[in-house]
Coordinates of C-alpha atoms in Angstrom, one line a residue:
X1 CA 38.5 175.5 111.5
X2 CA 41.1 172.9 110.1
X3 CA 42.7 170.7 112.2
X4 CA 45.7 171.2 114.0
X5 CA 47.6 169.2 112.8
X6 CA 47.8 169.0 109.0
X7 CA 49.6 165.6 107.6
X8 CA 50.5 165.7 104.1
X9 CA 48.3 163.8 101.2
X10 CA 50.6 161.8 99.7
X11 CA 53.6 161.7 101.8
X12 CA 53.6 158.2 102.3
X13 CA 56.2 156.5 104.5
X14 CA 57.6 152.9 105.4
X15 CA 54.6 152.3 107.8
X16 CA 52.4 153.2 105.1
X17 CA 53.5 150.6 102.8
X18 CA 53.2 146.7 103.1
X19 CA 55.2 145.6 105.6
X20 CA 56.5 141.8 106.2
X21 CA 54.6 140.2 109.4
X22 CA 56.3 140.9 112.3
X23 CA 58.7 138.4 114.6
X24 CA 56.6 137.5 117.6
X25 CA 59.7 136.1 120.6
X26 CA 58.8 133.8 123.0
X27 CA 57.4 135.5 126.1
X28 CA 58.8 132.5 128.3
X29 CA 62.2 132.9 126.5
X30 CA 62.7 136.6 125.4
X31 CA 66.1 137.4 127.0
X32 CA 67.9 134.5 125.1
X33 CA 65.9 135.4 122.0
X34 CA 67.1 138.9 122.3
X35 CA 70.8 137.9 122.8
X36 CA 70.7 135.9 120.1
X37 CA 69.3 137.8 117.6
X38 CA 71.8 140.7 119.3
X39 CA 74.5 138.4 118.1
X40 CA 73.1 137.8 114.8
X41 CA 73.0 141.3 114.2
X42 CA 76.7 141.8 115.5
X43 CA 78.0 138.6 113.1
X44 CA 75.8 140.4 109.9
X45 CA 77.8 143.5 110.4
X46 CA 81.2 142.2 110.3
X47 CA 80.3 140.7 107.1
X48 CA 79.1 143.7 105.9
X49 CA 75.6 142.0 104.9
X50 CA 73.9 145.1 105.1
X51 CA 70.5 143.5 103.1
X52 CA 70.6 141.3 105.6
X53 CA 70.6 143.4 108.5
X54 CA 67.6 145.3 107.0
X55 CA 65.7 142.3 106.6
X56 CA 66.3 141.2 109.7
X57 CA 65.4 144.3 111.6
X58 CA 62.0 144.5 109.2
X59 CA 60.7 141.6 110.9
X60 CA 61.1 143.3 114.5
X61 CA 58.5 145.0 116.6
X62 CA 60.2 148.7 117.3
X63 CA 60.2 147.4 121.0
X64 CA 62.1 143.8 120.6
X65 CA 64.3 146.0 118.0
X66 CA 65.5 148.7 120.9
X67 CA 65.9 145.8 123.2
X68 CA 68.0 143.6 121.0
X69 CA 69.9 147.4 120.3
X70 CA 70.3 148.2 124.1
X71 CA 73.5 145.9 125.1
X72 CA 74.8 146.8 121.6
X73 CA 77.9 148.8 120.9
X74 CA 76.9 152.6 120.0
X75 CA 78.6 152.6 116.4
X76 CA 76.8 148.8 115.7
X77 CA 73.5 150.7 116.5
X78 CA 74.3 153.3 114.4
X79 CA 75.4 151.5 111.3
X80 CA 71.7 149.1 111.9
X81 CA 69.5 152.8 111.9
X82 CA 71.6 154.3 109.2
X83 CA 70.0 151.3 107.1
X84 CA 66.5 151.4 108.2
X85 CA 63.9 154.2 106.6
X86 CA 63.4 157.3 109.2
X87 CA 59.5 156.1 110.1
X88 CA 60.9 152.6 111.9
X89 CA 64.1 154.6 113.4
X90 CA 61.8 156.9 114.7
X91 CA 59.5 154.2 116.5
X92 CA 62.7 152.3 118.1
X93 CA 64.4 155.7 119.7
X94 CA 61.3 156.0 121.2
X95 CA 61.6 153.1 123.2
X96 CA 65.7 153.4 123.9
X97 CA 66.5 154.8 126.9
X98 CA 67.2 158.9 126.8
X99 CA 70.7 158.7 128.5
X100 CA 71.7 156.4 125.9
X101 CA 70.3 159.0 122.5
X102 CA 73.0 161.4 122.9
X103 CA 75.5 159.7 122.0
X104 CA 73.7 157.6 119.5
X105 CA 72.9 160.3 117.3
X106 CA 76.0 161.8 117.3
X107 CA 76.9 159.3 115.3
X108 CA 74.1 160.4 112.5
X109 CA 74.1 162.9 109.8
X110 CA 72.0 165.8 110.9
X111 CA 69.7 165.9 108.4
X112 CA 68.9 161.9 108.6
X113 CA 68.4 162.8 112.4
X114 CA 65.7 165.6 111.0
X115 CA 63.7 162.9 108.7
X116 CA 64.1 161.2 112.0
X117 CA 62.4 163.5 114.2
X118 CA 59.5 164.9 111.7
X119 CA 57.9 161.0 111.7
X120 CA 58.0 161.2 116.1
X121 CA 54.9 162.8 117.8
X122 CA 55.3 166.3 118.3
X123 CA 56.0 165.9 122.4
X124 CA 57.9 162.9 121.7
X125 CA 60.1 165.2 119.4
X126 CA 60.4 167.8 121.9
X127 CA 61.7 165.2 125.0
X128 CA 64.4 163.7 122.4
X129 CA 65.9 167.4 121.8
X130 CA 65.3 168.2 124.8
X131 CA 68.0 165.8 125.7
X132 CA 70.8 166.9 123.5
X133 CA 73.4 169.6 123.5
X134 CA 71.6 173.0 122.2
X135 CA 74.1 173.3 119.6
X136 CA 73.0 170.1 118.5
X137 CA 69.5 170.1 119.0
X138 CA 69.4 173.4 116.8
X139 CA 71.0 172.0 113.7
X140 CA 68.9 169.4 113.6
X141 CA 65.8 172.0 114.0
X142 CA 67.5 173.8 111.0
X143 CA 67.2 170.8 109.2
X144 CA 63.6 170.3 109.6
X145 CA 60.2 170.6 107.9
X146 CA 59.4 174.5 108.6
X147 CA 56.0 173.3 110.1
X148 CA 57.2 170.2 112.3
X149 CA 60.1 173.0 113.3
X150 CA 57.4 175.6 114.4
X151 CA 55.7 173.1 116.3
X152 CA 58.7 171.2 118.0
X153 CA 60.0 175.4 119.0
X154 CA 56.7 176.2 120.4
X155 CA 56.3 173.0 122.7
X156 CA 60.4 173.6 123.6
X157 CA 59.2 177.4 125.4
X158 CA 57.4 175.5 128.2
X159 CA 58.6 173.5 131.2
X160 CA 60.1 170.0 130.8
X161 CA 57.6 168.7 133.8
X162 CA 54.7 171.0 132.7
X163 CA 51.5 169.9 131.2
X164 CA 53.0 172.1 128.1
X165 CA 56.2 170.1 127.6
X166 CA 54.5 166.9 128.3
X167 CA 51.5 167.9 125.5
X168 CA 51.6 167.2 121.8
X169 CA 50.1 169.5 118.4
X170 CA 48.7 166.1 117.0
X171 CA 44.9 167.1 118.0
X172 CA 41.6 167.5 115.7
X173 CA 39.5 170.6 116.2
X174 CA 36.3 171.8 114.8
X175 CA 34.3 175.0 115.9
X176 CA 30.7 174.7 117.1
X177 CA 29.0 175.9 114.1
X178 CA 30.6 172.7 111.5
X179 CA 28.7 170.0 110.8
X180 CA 29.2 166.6 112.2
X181 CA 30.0 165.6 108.2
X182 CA 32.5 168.4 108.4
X183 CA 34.2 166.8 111.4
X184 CA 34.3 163.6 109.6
X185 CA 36.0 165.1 106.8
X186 CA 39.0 165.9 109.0
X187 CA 39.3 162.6 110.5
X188 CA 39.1 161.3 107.0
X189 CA 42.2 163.4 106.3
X190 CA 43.8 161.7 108.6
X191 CA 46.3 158.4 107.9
X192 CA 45.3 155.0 109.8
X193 CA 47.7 155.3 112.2
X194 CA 47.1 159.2 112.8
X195 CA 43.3 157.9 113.2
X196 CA 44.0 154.9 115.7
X197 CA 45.6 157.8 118.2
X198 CA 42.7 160.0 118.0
X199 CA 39.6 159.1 120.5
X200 CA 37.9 162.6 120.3
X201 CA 37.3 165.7 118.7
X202 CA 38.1 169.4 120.6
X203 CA 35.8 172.1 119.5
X204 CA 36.9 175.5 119.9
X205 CA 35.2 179.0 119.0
X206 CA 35.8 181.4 116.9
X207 CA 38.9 182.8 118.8
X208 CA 40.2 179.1 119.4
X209 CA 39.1 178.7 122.8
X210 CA 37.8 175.4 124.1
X211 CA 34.4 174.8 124.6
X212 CA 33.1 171.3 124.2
X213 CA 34.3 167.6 123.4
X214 CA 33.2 164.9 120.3
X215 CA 33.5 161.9 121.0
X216 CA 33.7 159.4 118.1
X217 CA 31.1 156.9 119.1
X218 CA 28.9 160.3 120.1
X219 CA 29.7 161.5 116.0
X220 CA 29.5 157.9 114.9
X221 CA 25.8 158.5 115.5
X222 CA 25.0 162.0 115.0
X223 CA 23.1 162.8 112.1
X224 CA 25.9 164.1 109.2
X225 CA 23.9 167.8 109.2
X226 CA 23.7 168.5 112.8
X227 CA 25.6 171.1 113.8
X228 CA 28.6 170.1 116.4
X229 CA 27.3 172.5 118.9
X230 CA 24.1 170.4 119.4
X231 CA 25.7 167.4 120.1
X232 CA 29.2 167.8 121.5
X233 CA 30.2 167.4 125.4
X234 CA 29.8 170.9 126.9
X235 CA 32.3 172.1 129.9
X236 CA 34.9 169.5 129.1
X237 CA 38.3 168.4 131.3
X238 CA 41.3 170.3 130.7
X239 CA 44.5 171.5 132.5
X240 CA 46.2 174.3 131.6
X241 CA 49.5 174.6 130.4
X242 CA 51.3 175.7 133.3
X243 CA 49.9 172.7 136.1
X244 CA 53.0 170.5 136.8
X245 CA 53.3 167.1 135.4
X246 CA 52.5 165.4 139.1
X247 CA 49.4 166.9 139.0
X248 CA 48.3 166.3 135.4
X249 CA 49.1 161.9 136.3
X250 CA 47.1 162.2 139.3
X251 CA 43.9 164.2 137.4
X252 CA 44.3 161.5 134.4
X253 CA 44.4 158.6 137.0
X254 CA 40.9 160.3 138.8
X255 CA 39.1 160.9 136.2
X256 CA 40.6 157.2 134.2
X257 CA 40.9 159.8 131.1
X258 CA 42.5 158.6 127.7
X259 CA 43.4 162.3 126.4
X260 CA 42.9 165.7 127.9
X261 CA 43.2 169.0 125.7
X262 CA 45.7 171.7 126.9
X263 CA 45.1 175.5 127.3
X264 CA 46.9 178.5 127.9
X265 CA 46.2 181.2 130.5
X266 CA 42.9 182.4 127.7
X267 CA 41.5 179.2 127.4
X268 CA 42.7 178.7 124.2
X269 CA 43.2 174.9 123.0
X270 CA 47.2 174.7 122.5
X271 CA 48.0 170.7 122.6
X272 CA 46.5 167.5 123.7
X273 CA 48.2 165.0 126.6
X274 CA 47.6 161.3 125.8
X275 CA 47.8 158.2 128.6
X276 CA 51.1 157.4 127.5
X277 CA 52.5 160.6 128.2
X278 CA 50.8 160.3 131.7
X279 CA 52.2 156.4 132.2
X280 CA 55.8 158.1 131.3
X281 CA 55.3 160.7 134.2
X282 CA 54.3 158.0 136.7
X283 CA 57.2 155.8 135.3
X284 CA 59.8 159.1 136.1
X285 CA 58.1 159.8 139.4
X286 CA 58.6 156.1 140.7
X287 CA 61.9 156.1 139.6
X288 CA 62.7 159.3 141.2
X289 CA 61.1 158.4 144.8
X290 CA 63.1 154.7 144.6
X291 CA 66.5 156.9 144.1
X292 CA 65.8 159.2 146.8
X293 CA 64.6 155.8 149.1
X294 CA 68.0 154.6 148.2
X295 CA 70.0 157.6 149.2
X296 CA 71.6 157.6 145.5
X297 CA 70.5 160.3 142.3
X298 CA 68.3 159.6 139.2
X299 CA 71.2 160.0 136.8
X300 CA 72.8 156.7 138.1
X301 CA 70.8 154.7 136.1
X302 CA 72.3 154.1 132.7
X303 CA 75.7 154.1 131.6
X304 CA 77.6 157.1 134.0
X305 CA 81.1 156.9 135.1
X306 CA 82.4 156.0 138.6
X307 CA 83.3 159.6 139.5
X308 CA 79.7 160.6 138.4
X309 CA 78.5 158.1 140.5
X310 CA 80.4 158.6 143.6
X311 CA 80.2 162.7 143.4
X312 CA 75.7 161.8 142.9
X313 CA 76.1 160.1 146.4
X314 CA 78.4 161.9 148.6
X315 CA 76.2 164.8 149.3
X316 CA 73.1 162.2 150.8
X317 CA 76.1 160.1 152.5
X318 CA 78.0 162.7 153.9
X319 CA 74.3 164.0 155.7
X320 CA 74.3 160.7 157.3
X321 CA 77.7 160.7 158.1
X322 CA 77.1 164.3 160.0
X323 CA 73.9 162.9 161.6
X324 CA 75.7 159.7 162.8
X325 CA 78.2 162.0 164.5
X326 CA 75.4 163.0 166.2
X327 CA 74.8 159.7 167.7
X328 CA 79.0 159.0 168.8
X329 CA 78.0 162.6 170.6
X330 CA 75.2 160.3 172.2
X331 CA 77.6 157.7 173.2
X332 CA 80.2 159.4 174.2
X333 CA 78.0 161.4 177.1
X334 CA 76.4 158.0 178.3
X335 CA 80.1 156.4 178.5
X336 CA 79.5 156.4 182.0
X337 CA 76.4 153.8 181.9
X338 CA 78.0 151.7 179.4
X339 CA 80.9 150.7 181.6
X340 CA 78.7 149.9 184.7
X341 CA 76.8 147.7 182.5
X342 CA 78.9 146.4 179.4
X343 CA 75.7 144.6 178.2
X344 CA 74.1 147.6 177.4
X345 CA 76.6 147.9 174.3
X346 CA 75.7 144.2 173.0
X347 CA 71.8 145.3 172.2
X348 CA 72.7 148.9 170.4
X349 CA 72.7 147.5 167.0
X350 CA 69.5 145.6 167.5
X351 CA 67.9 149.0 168.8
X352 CA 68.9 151.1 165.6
X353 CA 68.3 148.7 163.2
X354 CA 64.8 147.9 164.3
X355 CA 64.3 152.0 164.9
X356 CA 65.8 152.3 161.2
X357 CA 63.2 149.3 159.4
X358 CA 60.4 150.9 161.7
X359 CA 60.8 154.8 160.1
X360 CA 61.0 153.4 156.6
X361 CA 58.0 151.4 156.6
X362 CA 56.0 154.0 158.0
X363 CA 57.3 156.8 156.0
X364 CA 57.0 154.9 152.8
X365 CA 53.3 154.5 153.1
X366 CA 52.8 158.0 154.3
X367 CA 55.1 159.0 150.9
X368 CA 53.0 156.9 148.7
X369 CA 49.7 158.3 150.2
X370 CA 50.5 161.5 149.7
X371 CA 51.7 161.0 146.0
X372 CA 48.6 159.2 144.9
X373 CA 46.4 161.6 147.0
X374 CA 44.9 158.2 148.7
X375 CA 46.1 160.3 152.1
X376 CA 43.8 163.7 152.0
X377 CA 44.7 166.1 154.3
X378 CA 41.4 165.8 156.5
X379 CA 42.7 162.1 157.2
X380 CA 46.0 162.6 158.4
X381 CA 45.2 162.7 162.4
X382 CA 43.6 159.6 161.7
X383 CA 46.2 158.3 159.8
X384 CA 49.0 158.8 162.0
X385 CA 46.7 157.6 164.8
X386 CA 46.8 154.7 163.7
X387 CA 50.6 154.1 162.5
X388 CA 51.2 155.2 166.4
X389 CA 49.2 152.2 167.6
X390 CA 50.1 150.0 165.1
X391 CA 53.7 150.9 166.0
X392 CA 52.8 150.3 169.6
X393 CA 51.0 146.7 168.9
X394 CA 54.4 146.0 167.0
X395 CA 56.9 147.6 170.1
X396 CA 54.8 145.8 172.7
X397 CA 55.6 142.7 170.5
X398 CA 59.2 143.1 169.8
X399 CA 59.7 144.1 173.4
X400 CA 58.7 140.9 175.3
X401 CA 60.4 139.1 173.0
X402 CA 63.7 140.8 173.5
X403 CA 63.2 141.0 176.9
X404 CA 62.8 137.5 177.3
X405 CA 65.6 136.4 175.2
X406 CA 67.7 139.0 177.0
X407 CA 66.9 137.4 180.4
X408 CA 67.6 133.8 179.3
X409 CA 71.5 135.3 177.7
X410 CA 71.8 137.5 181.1
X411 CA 69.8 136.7 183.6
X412 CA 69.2 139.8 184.7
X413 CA 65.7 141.6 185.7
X414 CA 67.0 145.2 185.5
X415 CA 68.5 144.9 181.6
X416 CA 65.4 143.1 180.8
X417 CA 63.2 145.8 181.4
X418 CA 65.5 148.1 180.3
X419 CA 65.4 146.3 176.6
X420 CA 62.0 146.1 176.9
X421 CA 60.5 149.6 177.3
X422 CA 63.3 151.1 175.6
X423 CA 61.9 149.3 172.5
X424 CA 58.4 149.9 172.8
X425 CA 59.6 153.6 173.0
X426 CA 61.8 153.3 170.2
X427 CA 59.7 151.9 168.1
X428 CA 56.5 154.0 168.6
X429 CA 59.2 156.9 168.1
X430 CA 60.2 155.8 164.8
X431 CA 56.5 155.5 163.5
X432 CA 56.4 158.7 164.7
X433 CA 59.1 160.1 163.0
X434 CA 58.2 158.3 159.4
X435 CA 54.9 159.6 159.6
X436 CA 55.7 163.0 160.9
X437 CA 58.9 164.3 158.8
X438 CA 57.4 163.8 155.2
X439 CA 53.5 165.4 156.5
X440 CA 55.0 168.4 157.7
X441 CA 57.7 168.5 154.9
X442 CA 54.3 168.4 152.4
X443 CA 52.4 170.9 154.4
X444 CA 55.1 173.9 153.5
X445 CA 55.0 172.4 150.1
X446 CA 58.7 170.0 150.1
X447 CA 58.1 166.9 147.9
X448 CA 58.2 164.6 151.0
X449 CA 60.1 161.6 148.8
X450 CA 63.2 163.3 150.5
X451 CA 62.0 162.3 153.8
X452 CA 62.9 158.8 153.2
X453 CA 65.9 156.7 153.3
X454 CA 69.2 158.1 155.0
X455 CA 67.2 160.7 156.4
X456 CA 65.0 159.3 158.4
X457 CA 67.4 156.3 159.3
X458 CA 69.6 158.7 160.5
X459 CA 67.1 160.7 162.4
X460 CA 65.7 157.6 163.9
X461 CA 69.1 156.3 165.0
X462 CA 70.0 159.2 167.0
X463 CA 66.8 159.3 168.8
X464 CA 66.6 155.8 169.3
X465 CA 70.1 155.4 171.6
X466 CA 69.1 159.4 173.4
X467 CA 65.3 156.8 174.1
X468 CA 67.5 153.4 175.0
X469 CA 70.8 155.3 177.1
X470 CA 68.9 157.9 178.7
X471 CA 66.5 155.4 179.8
X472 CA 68.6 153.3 181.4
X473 CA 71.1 155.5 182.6
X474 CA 68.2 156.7 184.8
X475 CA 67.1 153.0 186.1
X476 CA 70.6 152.5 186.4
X477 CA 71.0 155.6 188.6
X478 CA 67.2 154.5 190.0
X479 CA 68.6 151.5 191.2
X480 CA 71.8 152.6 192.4
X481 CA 70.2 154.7 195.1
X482 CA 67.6 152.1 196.0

């Protein structure tokens, strides 16, 4: 069986050829290195040096070059890629951020944007038109190589956060009854580069279906006549093409893998995942559980208008607001205790803020636990055990000190222990609450991530002043009939 993936002899490209040594910047100076050649670029257009540019942008790395491009105006960017031959352009919009491609290649002829696309990976091909209009997307698929078409509008059928839309077609195969000079043959097919991304072979059957692994160093010394059967990995790691793309970062990172092979629902090899893929996925995930921390959405980041912006974060603030109208509820009932003692009022904030810090340091580590899988579910009594007595080492902490502080400002006995075990309480409430929310939210299978932030801060305030008011309404009351 050929490989999957069949590159052209002789269709050489500009990474084939000789290319001038590359600009290294200056680690310890690479912003100011970056605006300046930004503005080099900038002053070489206006004079229309267009050899120039090219020159200048040959001496680039692909990543320094979507850098220096990033701050740019779109149309500059543009008129820099429309100069440059498709391999490099390819190489650079893999490193500029998605939100900004859109526009960017609506400034670029289709079927330059289709030369574009055939030198990208197969999966990398898919997420950029995944990104576009689908009127756009499917012109430039018009315009494309039949084969790297095919491809790109099988890997477009599965889920975006799948292991299928996260896997590419560039993978090797061999069946078990080739010869290990027969698997070298296809790796000699391959280009340099091609061969640099490839760290294994996959060996299949007769109906396609994976059985086994070759390494190279395990073909590097096999003997050239010995069949691949007899010396390839047997029951190798997969995923199949339907496991979600959490789950397919978390089996790279426990098994340290540097590719897995794909299969559909018939065991049948379909694509390949590399650790870049899986480094992207982690990279989304983090991003996604700091915006959700925050209280804000995922689509803030890059260039979106103010009305975008403000309509992403009114639903999570207008939660808060309606759970913060829980707490005037609060104050309103105990109006009472608050005007027999006024200094009640002066140490409200100081409860709710420490209540709020409290929830989201417990609930971030429970979050993160549960994302990396270091917080199995056979651990969580023990877990939460101890965030409760940690929470209680840290109340009985915060509590004499407030207590004494409060005594010094006052003088009086009855609001210092009133301050005191109210804060113990509160804070023991809060771990609680940041430990409890997002484990029960993962138990009936809600990503727990939206457990943090406003949410619990919100939860935690209310609670906090029903703990600190109720409390002392009823030493208050204690006292009065004493």
């Amino acid at each position: 069986m050929s490989d999957e993936w069949s590159p052209e002899s002789g269709n050489s490209t500009a990474r084939d050829e000789e290319r001038p040594d590359e600009r290294v910047l200056d680690p310890a100076n690479l912003d100011a290195e970056r605006r300046a050649l930004g503005q080099r670029f900038v002053a070489l257009l206006e004079g229309a040096r267009d050899d120039e540019v090219r020159a200048l942008a040959d001496e680039l790395s692909p990543g320094d070059l979507a850098e220096i491009l990033r701050p740019l105006d779109v149309a500059d960017t543009a008129r820099i890629l429309r100069l440059l031959p498709p391999d490099p352009v390819a190489e650079v919009l893999l490193e500029i951020d998605n939100r900004s491609l859109s526009a960017l290649l609506t400034l670029l002829d289709v079927d330059a944007i289709a030369d574009i696309v055939e030198e990208m990976p197969s999966d990398d091909a898919t997420d950029l038109l995944g990104e576009l209009e689908p009127d756009h997307a499917e012109q430039i698929m018009a315009a494309m190589d039949e084969d790297e078409r095919a491809g790109v509008a099988e890997l477009l059928q599965y889920g975006p956060e799948t292991a299928g839309g996260l896997m590419g077609k560039e993978f090797i195969a061999c069946t078990e009854e080739q010869t290990c000079q027969d698997a070298v043959a296809l790796l000699r097919a391959l280009d340099q580069d091609d061969l640099e991304e490839t760290h294994a072979l996959f060996v299949v059957d007769q109906r396609g279906r994976l059985t086994g692994r070759l390494p190279l160093t395990v073909l590097l010394l096999a003997e050239r006549a010995e069949p691949v059967a007899e010396v390839m990995e047997h029951d190798p790691l997969y995923v199949s093409v339907e496991l979600d793309q959490e789950e397919v970062a978390s089996f790279f990172m426990t098994h340290d893998l540097i590719t897995l092979p794909v299969v559909d629902h018939q065991m049948r090899l379909v694509g390949r995942i590399t650790a870049d893929d899986v480094m992207d996925v982690m990279e989304e995930e983090a991003t996604e559980d700091f915006a959700r921390l925050a209280g804000v959405s995922v689509a803030e980041y890059g260039e979106q208008s103010a009305l975008r912006v403000a309509r992403s974060r009114l639903p999570w603030l207008l939660g808060a607001l309606a759970g913060e109208l829980g707490a005037v509820l609060v104050l309103k009932h105990f109006e009472q205790s608050l005007q027999t003692m006024v200094a009640l009022a002066f140490y409200i904030p100081m409860m709710m803020a420490l209540a709020g810090n409290v929830g989201i340091q417990t609930s971030s580590v429970v979050v993160r636990g549960l994302a990396t899988g270091e917080l199995a579910l056979y651990r969580i009594g023990r877990h939460l055990g101890r965030e409760v007595l940690t929470a209680a080492l840290v109340g009985l902490s915060v509590a004499a000190s407030l207590s004494g502080l409060s005594y010094l400002l006052s003088g009086s006995l009855e609001l210092s222990a009133v301050l005191g075990v109210a804060m113990l309480l509160v804070v023991m409430m809060s771990a609680i609450v940041g430990a409890g929310i997002p484990l029960v939210l993962n138990r009936f299978g809600v990503d727990p991530a939206v457990a943090t932030g406003p949410f619990i801060t919100t939860t935690n305030d209310l609670f906090g002043l029903l703990i600190y008011l109720g409390l002392a309404s009823l030493m208050l009351s204690h006292g009065a009939g004493g």
